[in-house]
Short mmCIF file of C-alpha atoms in Angstrom, two decimals:
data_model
loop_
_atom_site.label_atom_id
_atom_site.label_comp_id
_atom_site.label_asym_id
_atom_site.label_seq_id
_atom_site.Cartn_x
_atom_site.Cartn_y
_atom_site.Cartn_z
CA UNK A 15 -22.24 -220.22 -54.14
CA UNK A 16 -25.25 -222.61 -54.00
CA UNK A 17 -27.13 -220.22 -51.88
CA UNK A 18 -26.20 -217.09 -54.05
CA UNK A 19 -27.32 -218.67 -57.13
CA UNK A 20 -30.36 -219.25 -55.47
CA UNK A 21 -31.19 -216.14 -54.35
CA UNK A 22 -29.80 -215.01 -57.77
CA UNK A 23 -33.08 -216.95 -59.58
CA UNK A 24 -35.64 -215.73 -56.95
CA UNK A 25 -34.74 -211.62 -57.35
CA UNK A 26 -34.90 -212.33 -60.70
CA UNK A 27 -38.08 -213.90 -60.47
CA UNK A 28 -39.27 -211.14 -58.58
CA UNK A 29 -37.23 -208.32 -61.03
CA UNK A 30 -39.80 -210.21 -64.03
CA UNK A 31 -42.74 -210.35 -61.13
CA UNK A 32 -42.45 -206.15 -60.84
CA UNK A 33 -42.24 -205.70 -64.41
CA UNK A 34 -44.82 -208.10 -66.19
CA UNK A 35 -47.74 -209.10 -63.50
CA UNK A 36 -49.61 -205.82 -63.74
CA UNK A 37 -49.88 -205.80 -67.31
CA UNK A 38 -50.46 -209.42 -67.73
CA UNK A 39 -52.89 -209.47 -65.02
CA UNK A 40 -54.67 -206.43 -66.56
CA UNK A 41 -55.00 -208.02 -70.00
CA UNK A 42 -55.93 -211.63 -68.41
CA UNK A 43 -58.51 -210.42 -66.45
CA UNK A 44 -59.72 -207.38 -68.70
CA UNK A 45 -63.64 -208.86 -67.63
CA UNK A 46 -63.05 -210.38 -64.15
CA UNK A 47 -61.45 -207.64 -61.87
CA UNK A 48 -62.75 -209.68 -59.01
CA UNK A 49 -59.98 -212.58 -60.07
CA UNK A 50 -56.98 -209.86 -60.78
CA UNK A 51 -57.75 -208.39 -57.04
CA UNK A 52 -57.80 -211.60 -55.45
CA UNK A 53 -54.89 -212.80 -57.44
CA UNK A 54 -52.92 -209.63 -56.71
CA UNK A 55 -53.36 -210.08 -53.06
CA UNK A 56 -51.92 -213.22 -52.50
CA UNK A 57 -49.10 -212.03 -55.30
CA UNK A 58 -48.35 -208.39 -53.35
CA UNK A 59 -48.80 -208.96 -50.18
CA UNK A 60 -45.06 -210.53 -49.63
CA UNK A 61 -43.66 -207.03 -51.29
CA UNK A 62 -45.47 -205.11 -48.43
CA UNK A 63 -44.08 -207.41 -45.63
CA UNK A 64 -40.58 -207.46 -46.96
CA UNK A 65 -40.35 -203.39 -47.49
CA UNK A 66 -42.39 -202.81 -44.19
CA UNK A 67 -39.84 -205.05 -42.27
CA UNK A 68 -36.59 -203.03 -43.86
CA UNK A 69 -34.30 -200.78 -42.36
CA UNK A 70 -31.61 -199.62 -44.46
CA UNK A 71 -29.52 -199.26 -41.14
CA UNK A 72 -30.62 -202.50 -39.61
CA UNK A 73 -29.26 -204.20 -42.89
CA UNK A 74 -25.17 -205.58 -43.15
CA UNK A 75 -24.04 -204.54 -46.32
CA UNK A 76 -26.65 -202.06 -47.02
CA UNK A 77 -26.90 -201.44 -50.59
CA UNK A 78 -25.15 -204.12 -51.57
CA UNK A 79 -27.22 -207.19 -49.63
CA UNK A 80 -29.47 -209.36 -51.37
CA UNK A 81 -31.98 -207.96 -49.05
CA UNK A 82 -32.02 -204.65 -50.17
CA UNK A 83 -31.99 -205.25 -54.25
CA UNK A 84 -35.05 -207.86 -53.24
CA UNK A 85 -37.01 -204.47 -51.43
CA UNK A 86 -36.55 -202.49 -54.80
CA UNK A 87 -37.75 -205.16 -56.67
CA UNK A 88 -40.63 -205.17 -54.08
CA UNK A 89 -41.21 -201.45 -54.41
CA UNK A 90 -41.18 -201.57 -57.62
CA UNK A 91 -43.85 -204.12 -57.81
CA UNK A 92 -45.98 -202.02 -55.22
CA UNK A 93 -45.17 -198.66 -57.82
CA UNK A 94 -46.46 -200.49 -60.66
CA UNK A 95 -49.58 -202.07 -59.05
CA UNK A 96 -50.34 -198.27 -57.99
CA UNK A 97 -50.62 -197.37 -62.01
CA UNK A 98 -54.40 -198.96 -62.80
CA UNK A 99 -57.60 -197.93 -61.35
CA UNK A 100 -58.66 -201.38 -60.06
CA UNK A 101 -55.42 -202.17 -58.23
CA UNK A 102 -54.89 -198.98 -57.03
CA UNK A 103 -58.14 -198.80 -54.34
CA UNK A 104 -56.80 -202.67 -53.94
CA UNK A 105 -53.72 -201.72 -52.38
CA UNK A 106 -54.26 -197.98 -50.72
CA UNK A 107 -54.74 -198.68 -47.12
CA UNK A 108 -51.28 -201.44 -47.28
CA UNK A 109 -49.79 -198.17 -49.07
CA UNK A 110 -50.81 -195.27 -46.55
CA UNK A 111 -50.57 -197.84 -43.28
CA UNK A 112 -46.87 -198.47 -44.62
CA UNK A 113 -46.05 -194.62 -45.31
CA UNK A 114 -47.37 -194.11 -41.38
CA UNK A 115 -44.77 -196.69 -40.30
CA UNK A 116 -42.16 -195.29 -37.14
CA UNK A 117 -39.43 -196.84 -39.83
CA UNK A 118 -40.46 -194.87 -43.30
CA UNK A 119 -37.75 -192.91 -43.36
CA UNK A 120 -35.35 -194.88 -42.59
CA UNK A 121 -35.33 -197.48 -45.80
CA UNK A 122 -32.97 -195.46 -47.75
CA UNK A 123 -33.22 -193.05 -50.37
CA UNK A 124 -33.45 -195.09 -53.35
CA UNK A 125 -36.30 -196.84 -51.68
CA UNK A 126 -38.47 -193.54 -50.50
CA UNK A 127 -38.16 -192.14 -54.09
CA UNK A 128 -39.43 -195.20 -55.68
CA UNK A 129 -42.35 -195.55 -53.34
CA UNK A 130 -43.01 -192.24 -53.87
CA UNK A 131 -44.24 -192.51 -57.02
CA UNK A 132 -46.49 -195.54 -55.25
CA UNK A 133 -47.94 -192.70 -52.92
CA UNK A 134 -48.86 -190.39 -55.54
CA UNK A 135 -50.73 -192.07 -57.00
CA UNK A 136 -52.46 -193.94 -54.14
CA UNK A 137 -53.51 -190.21 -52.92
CA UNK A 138 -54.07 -189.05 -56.36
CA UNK A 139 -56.69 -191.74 -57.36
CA UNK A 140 -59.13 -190.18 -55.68
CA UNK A 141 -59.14 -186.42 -54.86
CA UNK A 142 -61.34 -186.74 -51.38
CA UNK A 143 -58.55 -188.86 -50.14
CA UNK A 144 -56.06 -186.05 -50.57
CA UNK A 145 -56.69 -185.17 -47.16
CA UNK A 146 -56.25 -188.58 -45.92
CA UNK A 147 -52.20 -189.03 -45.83
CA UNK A 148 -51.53 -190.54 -42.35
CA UNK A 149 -54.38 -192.51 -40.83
CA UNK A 150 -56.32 -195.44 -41.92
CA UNK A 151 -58.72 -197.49 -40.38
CA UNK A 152 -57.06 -201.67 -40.41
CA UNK A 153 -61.03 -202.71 -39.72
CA UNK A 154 -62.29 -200.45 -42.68
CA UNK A 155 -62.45 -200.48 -46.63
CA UNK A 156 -62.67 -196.91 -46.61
CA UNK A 157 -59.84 -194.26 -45.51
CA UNK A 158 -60.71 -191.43 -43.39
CA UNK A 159 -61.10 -187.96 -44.65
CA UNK A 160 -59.24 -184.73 -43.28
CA UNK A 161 -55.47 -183.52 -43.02
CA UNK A 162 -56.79 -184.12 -39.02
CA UNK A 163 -56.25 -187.73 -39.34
CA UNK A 164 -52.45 -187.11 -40.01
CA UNK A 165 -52.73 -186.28 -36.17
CA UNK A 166 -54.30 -189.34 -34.67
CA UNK A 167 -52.58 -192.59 -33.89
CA UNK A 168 -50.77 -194.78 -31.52
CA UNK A 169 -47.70 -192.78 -30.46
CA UNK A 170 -47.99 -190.08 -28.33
CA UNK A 171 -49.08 -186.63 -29.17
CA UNK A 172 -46.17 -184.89 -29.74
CA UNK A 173 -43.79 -187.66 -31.39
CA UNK A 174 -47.14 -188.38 -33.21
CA UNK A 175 -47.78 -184.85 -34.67
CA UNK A 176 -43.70 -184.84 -35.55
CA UNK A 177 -43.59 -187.97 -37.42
CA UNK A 178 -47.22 -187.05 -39.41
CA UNK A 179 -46.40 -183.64 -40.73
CA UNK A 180 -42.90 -184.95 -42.19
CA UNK A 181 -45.11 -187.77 -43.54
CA UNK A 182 -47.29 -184.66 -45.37
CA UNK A 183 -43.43 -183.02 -46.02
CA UNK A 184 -42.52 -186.04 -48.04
CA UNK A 185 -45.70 -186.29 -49.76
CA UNK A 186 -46.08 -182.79 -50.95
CA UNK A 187 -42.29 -182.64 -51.78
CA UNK A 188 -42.32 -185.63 -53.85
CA UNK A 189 -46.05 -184.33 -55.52
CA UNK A 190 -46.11 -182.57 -58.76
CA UNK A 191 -46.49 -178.78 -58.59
CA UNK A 192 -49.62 -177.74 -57.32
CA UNK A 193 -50.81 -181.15 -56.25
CA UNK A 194 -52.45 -180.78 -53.46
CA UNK A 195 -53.87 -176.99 -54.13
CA UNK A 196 -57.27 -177.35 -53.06
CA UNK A 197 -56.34 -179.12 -49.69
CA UNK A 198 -53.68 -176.62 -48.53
CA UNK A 199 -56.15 -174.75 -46.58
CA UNK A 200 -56.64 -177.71 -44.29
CA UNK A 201 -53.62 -178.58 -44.20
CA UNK A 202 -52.24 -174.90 -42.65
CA UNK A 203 -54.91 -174.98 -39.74
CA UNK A 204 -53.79 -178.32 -38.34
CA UNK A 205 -50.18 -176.95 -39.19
CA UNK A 206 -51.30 -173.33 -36.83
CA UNK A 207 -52.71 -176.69 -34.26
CA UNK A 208 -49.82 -178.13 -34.16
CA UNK A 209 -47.18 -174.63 -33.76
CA UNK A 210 -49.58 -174.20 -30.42
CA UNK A 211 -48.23 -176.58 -28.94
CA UNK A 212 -44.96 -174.79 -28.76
CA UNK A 213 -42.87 -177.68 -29.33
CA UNK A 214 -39.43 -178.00 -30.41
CA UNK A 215 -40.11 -180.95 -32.28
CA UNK A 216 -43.07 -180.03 -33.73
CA UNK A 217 -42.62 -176.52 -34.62
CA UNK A 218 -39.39 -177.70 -36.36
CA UNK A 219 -41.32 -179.73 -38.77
CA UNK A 220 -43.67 -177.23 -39.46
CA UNK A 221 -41.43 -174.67 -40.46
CA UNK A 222 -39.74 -177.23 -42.74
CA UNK A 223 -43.49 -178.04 -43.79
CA UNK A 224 -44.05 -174.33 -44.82
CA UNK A 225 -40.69 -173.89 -47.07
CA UNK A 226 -41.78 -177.35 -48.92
CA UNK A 227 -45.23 -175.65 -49.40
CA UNK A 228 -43.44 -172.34 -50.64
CA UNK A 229 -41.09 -174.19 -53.09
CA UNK A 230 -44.46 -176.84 -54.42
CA UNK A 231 -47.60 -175.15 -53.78
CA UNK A 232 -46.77 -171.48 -54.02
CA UNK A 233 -46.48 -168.31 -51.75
CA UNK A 234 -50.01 -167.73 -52.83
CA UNK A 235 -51.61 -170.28 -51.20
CA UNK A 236 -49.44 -169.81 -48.01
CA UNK A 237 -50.15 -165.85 -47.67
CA UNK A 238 -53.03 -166.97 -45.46
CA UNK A 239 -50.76 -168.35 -42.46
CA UNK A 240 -48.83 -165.26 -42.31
CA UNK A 241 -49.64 -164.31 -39.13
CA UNK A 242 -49.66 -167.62 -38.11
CA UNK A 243 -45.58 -167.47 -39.46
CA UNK A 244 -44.63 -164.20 -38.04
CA UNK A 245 -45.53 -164.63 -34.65
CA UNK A 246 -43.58 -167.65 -34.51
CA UNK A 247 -40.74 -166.50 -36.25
CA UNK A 248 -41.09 -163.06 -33.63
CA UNK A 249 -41.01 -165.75 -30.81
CA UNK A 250 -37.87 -167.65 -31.67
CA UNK A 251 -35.36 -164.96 -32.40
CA UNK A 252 -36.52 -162.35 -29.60
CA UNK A 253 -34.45 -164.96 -27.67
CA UNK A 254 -32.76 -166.39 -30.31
CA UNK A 255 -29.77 -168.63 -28.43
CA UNK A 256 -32.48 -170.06 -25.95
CA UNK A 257 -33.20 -173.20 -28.53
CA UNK A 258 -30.55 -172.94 -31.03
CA UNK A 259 -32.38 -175.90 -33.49
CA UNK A 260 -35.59 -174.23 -33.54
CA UNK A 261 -33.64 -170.75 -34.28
CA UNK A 262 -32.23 -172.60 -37.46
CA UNK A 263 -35.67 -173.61 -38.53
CA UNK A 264 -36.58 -169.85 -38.50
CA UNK A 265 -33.78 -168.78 -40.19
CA UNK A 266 -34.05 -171.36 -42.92
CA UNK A 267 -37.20 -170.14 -43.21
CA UNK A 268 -36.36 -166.63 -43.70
CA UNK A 269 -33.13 -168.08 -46.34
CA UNK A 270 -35.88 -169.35 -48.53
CA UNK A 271 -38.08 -166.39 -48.07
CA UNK A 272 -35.38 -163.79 -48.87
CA UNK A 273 -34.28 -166.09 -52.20
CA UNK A 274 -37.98 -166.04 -53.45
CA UNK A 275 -39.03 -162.97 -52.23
CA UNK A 276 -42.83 -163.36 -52.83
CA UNK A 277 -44.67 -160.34 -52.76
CA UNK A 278 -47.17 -162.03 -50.00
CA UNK A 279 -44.15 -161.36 -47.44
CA UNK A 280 -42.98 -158.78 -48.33
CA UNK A 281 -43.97 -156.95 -45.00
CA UNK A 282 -42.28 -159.94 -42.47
CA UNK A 283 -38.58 -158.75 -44.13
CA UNK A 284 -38.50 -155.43 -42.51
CA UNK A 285 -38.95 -157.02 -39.00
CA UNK A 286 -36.04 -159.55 -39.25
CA UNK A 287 -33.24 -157.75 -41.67
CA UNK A 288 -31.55 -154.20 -42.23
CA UNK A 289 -32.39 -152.13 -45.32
CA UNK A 290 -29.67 -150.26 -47.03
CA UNK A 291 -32.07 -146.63 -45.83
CA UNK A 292 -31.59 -147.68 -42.37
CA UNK A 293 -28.29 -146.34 -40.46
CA UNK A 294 -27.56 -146.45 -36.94
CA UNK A 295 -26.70 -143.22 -36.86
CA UNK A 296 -29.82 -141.88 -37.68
CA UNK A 297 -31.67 -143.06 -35.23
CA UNK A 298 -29.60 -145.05 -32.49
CA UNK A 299 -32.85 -146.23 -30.52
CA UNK A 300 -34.59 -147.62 -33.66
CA UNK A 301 -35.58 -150.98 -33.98
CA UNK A 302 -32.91 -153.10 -35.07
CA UNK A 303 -34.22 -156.22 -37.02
CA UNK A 304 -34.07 -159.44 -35.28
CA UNK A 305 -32.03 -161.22 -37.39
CA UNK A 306 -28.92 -158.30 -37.98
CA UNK A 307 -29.65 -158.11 -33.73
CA UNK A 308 -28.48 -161.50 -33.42
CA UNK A 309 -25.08 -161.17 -34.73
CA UNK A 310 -24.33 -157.64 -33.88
CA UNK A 311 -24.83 -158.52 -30.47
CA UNK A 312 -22.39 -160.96 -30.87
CA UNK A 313 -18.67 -161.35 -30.38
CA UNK A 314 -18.51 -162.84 -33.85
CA UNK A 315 -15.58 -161.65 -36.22
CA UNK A 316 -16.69 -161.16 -39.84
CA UNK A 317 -17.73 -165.03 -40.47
CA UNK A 318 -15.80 -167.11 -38.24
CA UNK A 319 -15.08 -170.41 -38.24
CA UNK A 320 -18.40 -171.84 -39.72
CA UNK A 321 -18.40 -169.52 -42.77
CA UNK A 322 -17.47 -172.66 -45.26
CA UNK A 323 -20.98 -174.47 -43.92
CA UNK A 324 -22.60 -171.12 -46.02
CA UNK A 325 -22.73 -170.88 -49.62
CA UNK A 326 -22.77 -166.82 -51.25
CA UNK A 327 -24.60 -167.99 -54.90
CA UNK A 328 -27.35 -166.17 -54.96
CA UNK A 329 -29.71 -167.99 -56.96
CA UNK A 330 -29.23 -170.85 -54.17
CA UNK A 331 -30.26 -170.74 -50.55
CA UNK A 332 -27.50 -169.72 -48.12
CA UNK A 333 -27.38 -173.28 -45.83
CA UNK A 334 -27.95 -175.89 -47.83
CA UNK A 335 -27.77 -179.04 -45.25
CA UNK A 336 -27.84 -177.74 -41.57
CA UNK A 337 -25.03 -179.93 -39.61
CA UNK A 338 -26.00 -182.59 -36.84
CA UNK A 339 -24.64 -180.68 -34.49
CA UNK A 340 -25.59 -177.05 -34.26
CA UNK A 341 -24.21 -174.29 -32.09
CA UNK A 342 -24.46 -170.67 -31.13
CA UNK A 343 -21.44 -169.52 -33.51
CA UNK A 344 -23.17 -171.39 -36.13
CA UNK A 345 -26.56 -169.64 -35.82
CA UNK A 346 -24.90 -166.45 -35.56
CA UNK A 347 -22.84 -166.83 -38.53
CA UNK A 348 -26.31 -168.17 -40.36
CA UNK A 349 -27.92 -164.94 -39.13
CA UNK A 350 -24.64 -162.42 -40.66
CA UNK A 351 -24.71 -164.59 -43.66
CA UNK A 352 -28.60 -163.57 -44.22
CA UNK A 353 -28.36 -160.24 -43.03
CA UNK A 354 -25.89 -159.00 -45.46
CA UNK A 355 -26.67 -161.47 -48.49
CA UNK A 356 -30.65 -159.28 -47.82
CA UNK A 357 -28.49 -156.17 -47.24
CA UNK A 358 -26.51 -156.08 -50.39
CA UNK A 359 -29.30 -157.80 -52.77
CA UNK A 360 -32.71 -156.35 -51.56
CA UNK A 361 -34.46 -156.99 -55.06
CA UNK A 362 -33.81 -160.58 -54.90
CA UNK A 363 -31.81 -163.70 -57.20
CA UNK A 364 -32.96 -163.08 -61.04
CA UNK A 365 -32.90 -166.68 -61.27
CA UNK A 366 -33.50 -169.48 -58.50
CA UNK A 367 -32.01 -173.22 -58.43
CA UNK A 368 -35.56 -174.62 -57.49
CA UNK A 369 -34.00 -178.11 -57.82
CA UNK A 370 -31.24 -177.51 -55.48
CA UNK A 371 -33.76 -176.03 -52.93
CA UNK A 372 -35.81 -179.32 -53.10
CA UNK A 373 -32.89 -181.55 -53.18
CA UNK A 374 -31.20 -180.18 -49.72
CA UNK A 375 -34.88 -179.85 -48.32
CA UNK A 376 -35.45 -183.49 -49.30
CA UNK A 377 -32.29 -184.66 -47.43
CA UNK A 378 -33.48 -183.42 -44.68
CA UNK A 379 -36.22 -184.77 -44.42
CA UNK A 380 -35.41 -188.11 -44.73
CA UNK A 381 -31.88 -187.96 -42.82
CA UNK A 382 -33.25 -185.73 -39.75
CA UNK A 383 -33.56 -187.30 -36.38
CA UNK A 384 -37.11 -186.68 -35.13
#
């Protein structure tokens, strides 16, 4: 009981620490930011430590240990030294350096959408560092410039290139609309880089990096990688069973495309799905669409066994959460449950649940295995 109270009084020293210090400090020191830095160094740098060293799986108890309400309190100090000018260029590399940690995702929800608000505004303070998410230099005031040093680091290349374009995933998803705009071009050549590598891992990510740039950015600013997209999407399902989780990122990525329909693809649907004009009987050596190929050379009966994993609303996408364990009957009933939802609604939704889209997309992203 003795130790609980204790640790009662110190979160709630901390709880008044994450609420109070930045505004007091900011007032105290309205003429001496050279005192408030120093000061908020030696005051921060525990909150780092203690959400840099977490693991919500590593934790007994989890959300309810004294551990993990002291790391909110933490964050929440770290959110709200991120809100001033001064303090912001204070704490950026800790802030960056802590997003590039092999752990990020794994602190818990509550945790990742708190610091995300810390992260936004980190990148946000100063436009040129936009580019920056993913590297910093420990020996440097400065942070390098360039989507490119999302790609360099300690890990090796491929695990490295995984983890740092789910890092820009995150970042983009949890950005207001239209964010990061002006550094989108960057950002799609190292994402074409990265596809060359012909990867599972990697190409995995970038697909899911594409739909969050199609949901936040805008078609608009994608329409530029569309060759990039359509010779990878050609790739995976002309031998669609041959890596069944990479066939899922495709589709997924032609479920989002189909639901938005942006006039910047409009070309890519004809090569993966059947238009109500088309009939086999007409012509029966046309080109059947890759995607209404996979099931119908299938065994599949109407939509099996995995049709409850699929959702029919058509302002929605058709998977919402892909399971941990994928399979070919799975991918096949994915592929019918495209095929005919494009089949019998060419024109597209009239309305789409955007926040749905970004919810299921941000589950992923955090939850995935890389």
């Amino acid at each position: 009981a003795e130790k609980n109270t204790k640790k009662y009084v110190s979160w709630r020293a901390l709880r008044a620490v994450s609420r109070l210090f930045m505004k007091l400090t900011d007032s105290t020191f309205a003429d001496d930011k050279t005192s408030a830095i120093a000061l908020l160094g030696s005051a921060i740098n525990p909150s780092f430590n203690r959400v840099r060293k977490f693991s919500l799986s590593d934790t007994a108890g989890a959300k309810e240990s004294w551990t993990y309400l002291f790391v909110l309190e933490s964050t929440r100090f770290i959110v709200s030294a991120s809100q001033y000018e001064w303090s912001v260029k204070m704490i950026r590399r800790d802030v960056i350096t802590l997003l590039e940690d092999a752990d990020f995702f794994r602190k818990g929800k509550d945790v990742l959408n708190l610091y995300s608000y810390a992260l936004s505004a980190t990148i946000d303070s100063e436009k040129s560092l936009l580019p920056a998410v993913g590297t910093i230099s420990v020996t440097s005031n400065s942070v390098s410039s360039g989507f490119s040093a999302v790609f360099s680091g300690r890990d090796s290349e491929v695990g490295l290139r995984a983890r740092a374009v789910r890092r820009i995933s995150y970042c983009v998803l949890k950005a207001e609309m239209t964010q990061y705009s002006a550094v989108i071009p960057q950002l799609l050549e190292k994402l074409r880089d990265s596809l060359k590598m012909n990867t599972s891992s990697v190409t995995i990510e970038c697909f899911r990096c594409l739909r969050i740039l199609m949901i936040k950015v805008g078609p608009a600013h994608v329409s530029s990688f569309r060759a990039t997209t359509i010779a990878e999407l050609l790739r995976i399902l002309s031998k669609p069973l041959s890596n069944i989780e990479e066939t899922t990122a495709a589709l997924q990525f032609l479920d989002l495309l189909i639901l938005i329909r942006p006039p910047e693809f409009a070309y890519e649907v004809d090569f993966f799905f059947k238009q109500k004009m088309m009939t086999d009987s007409q012509n029966p050596d046309q080109f059947v669409p890759l995607v209404n190929r996979l099931y119908e050379s299938s065994s599949l009966d109407s939509f099996g066994e995995h049709g409850r994993l699929f959702r029919l609303d058509a302002s929605r996408t058709a998977l919402a959460f892909p399971p941990e364990e994928l399979s070919e009957g799975i991918v096949i009933t994915y592929a019918k449950f495209l095929a005919d939802k494009y089949f019998e609604n060419p024109f597209g939704a009239a309305s789409i649940d955007r926040s749905d889209v970004e919810n299921n997309i941000e589950e992923e992203v955090i939850n995935r295995k890389l």
